[in-house]
Short mmCIF file of C-alpha atoms in Angstrom, two decimals:
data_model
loop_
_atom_site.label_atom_id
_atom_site.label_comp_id
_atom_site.label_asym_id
_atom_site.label_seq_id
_atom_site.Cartn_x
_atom_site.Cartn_y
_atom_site.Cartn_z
CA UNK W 11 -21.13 -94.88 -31.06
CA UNK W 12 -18.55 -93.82 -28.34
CA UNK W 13 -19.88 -97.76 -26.48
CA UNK W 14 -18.69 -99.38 -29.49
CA UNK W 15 -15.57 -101.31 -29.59
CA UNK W 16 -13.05 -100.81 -32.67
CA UNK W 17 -10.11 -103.02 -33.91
CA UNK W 18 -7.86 -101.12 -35.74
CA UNK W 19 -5.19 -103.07 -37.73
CA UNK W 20 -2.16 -101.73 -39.30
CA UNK W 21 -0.41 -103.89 -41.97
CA UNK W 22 3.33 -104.50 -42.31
CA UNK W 23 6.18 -107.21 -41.99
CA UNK W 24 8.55 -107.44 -38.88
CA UNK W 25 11.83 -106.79 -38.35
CA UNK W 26 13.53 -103.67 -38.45
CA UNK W 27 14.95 -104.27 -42.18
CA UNK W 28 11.00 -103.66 -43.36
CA UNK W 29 10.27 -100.81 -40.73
CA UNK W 30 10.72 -98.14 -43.00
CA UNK W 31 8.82 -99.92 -46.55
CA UNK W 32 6.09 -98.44 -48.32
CA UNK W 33 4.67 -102.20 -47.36
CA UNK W 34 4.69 -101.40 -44.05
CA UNK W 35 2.69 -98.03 -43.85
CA UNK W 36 -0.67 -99.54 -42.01
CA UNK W 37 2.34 -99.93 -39.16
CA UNK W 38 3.43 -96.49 -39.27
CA UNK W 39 0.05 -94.96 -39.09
CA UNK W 40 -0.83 -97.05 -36.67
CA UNK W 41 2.27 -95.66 -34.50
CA UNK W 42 0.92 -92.06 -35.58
CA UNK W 43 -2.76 -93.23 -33.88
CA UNK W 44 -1.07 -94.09 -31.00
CA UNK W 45 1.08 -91.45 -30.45
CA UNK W 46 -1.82 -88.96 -30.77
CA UNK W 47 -3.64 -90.99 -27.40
CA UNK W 48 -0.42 -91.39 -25.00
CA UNK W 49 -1.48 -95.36 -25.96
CA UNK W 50 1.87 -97.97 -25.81
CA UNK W 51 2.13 -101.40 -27.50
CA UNK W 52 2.51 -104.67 -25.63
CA UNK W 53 2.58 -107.98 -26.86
CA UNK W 54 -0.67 -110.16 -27.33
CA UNK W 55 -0.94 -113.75 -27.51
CA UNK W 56 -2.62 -113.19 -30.89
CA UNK W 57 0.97 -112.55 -32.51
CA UNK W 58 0.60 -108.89 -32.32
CA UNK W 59 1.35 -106.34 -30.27
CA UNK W 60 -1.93 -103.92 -29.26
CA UNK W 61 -3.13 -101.35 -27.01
CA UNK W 62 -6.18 -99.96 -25.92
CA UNK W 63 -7.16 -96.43 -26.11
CA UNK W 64 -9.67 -94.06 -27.19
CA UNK W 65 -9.31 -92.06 -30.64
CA UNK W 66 -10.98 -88.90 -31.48
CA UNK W 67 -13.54 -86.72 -30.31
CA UNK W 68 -17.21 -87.02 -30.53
CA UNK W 69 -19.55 -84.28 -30.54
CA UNK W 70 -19.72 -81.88 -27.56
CA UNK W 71 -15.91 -82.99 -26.80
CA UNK W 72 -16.67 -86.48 -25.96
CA UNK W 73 -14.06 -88.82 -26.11
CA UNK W 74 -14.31 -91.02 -29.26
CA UNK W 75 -15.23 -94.69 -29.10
CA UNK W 76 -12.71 -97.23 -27.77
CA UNK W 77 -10.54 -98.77 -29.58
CA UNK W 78 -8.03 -101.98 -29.49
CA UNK W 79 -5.22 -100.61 -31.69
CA UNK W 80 -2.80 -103.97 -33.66
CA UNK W 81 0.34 -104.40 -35.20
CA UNK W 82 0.18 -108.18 -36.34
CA UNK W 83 3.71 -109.54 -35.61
CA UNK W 84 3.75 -111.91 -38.38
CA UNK W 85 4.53 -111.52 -42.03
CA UNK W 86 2.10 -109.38 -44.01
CA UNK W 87 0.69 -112.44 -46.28
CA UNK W 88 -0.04 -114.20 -42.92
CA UNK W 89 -1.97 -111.09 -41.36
CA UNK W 90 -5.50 -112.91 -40.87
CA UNK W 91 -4.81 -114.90 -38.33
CA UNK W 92 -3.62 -112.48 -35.64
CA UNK W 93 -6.74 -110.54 -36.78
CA UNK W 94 -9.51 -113.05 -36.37
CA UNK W 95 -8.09 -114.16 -33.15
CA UNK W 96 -8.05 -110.09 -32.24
CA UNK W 97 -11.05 -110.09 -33.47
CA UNK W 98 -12.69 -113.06 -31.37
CA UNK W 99 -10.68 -112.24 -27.94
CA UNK W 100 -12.26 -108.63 -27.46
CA UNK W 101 -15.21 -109.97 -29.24
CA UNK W 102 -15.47 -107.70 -32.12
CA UNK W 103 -17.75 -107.87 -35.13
CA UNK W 104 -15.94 -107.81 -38.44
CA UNK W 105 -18.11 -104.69 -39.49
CA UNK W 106 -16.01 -102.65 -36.58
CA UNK W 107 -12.21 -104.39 -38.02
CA UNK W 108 -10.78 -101.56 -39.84
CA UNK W 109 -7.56 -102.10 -41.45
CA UNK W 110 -5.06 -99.40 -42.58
CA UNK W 111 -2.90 -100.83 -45.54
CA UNK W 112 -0.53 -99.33 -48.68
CA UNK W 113 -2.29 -99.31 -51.78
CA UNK W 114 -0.38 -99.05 -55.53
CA UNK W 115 -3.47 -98.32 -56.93
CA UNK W 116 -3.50 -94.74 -55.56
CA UNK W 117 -1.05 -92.23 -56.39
CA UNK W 118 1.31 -91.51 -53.23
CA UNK W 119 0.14 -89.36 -50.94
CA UNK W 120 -3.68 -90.33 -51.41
CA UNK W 121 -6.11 -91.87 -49.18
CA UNK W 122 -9.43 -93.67 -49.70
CA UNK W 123 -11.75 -95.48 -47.30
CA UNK W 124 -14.06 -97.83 -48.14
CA UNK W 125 -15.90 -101.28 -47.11
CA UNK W 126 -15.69 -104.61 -48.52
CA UNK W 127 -14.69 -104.92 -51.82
CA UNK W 128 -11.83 -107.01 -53.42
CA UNK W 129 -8.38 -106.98 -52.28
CA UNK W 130 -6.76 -105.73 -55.46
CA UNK W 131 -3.71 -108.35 -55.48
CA UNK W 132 -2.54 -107.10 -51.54
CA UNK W 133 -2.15 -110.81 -49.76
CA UNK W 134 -2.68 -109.14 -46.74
CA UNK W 135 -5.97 -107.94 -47.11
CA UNK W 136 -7.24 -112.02 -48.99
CA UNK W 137 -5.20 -113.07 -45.88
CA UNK W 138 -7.61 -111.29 -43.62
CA UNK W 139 -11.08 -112.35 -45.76
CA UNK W 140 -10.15 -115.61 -45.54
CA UNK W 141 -9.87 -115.55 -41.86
CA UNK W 142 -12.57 -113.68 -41.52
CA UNK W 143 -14.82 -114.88 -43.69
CA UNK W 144 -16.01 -111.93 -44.79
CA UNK W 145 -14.31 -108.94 -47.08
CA UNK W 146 -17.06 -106.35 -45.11
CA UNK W 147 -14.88 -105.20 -43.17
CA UNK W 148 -13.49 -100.94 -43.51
CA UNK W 149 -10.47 -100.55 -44.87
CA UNK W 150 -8.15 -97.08 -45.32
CA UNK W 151 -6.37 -97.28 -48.19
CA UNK W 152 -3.27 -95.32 -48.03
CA UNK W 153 -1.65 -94.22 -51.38
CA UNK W 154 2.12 -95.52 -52.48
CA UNK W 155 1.89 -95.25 -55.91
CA UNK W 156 2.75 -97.49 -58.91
CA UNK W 157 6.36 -98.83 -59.49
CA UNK W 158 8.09 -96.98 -61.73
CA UNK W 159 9.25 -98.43 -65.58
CA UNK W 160 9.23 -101.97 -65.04
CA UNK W 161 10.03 -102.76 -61.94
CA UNK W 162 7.87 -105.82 -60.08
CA UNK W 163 5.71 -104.03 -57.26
CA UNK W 164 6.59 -106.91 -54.66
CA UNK W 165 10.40 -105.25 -54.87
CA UNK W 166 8.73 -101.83 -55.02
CA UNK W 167 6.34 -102.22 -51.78
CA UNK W 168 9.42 -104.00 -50.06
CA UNK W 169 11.52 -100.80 -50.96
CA UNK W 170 11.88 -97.87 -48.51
CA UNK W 171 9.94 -94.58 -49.60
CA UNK W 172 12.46 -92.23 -51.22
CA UNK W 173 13.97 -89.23 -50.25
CA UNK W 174 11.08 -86.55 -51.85
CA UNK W 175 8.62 -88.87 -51.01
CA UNK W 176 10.26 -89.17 -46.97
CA UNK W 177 9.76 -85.49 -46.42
CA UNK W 178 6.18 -85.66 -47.84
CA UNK W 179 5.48 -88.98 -45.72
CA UNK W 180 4.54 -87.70 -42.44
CA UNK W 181 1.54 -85.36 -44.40
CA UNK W 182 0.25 -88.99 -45.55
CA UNK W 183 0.42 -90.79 -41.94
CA UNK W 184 -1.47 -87.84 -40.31
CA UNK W 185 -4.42 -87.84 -43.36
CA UNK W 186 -4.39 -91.51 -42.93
CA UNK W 187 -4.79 -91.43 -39.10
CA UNK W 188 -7.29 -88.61 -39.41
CA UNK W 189 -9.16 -90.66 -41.54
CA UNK W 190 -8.93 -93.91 -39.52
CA UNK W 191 -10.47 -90.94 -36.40
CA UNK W 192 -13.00 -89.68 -38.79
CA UNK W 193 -14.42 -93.00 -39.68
CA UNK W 194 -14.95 -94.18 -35.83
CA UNK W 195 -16.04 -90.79 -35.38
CA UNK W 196 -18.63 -89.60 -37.83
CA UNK W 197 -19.02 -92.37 -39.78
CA UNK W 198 -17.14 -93.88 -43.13
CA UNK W 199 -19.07 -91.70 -45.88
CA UNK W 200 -17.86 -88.47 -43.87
CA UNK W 201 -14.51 -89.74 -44.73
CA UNK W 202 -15.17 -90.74 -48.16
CA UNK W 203 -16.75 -87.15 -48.63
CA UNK W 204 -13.64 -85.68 -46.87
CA UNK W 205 -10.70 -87.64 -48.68
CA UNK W 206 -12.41 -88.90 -51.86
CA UNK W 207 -12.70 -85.03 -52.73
CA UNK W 208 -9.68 -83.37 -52.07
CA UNK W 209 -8.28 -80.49 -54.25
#
């Protein structure tokens, strides 16, 4: 598996008015991933900026399988077309895209993997089936929770996390990266097994 080549997309807007949204939390796990493997970003002609590392570590203390690591540069709606074009310049099947996104549908703090599937009302994610043409592609669904009273989740996911949930916040990023290691690693249902069954 270590052979295999991974793209590994984390959602958000640009601009430094959206860095810190619950919107943009593929971004910030992405930075987490990159961190972890000395990796930089540097602008693509795909309208994103990438770099290329390897994440994890495969049995016997193997480095994990490469990876091409994407922050699209344009606005989330408009996400698939940096990622197809990702996707067709290192020549990467969509069954080895993985895409880290927020999620309302999980309670904050949460994360779920899975593949395929629908897109649950996030315009990134129909974005990137459309371009694509496919939705079998693996996705790591990290937790933000539903808006509270009333309040219309596109203000809510544009909103920066709150204070409580800021100190909890960096807990999330490193489950979500571990996750987003685990996957490339051992495979998706060792995730699933790992994060779908948490205390």
């Amino acid at each position: 598996m270590s052979d295999d080549l991974w793209l590994v997309v984390g959602l958000g807007n640009p601009g430094a008015q959206y860095a810190g949204n619950r919107h943009n939390v593929g971004q910030m796990v992405l930075d987490v991933l990159a961190g972890r493997c000395g990796a930089s970003f540097s602008a693509h002609r795909s309208r994103a900026v990438v770099a290329q590392a390897r994440l994890g570590v495969l049995p016997g203390g193997v480095p994990g399988p490469r990876v091409i690591l994407a922050k699209p540069t344009t606005y989330m709606n408009t996400s698939g077309g940096p990622v197809a074009s990702l996707a067709q310049y290192f020549q990467v099947d969509p069954s080895h895209v993985l895409v880290v996104h927020d999620e309302l549908d999980i309670p904050f703090g949460d994360v779920r993997c899975k593949i395929g599937g629908g897109e649950g009302g996030h315009n990134g994610l129909r974005d990137i089936t459309k371009a694509l043409g496919t939705k079998d592609y693996v996705r790591v669904r990290t937790g933000v929770g539903r808006p509270p009273g009333r309040m219309d989740t596109a203000d809510f996911v544009l909103k920066d996390f709150t204070p409580t949930e800021r100190k909890e916040l960096p807990f999330l990023l490193d489950d979500a990266a571990d996750a987003v290691e685990l996957i490339l690693t051992e495979g998706l249902v060792k995730a699933q097994l790992k994060f779908h069954t948490k205390a």
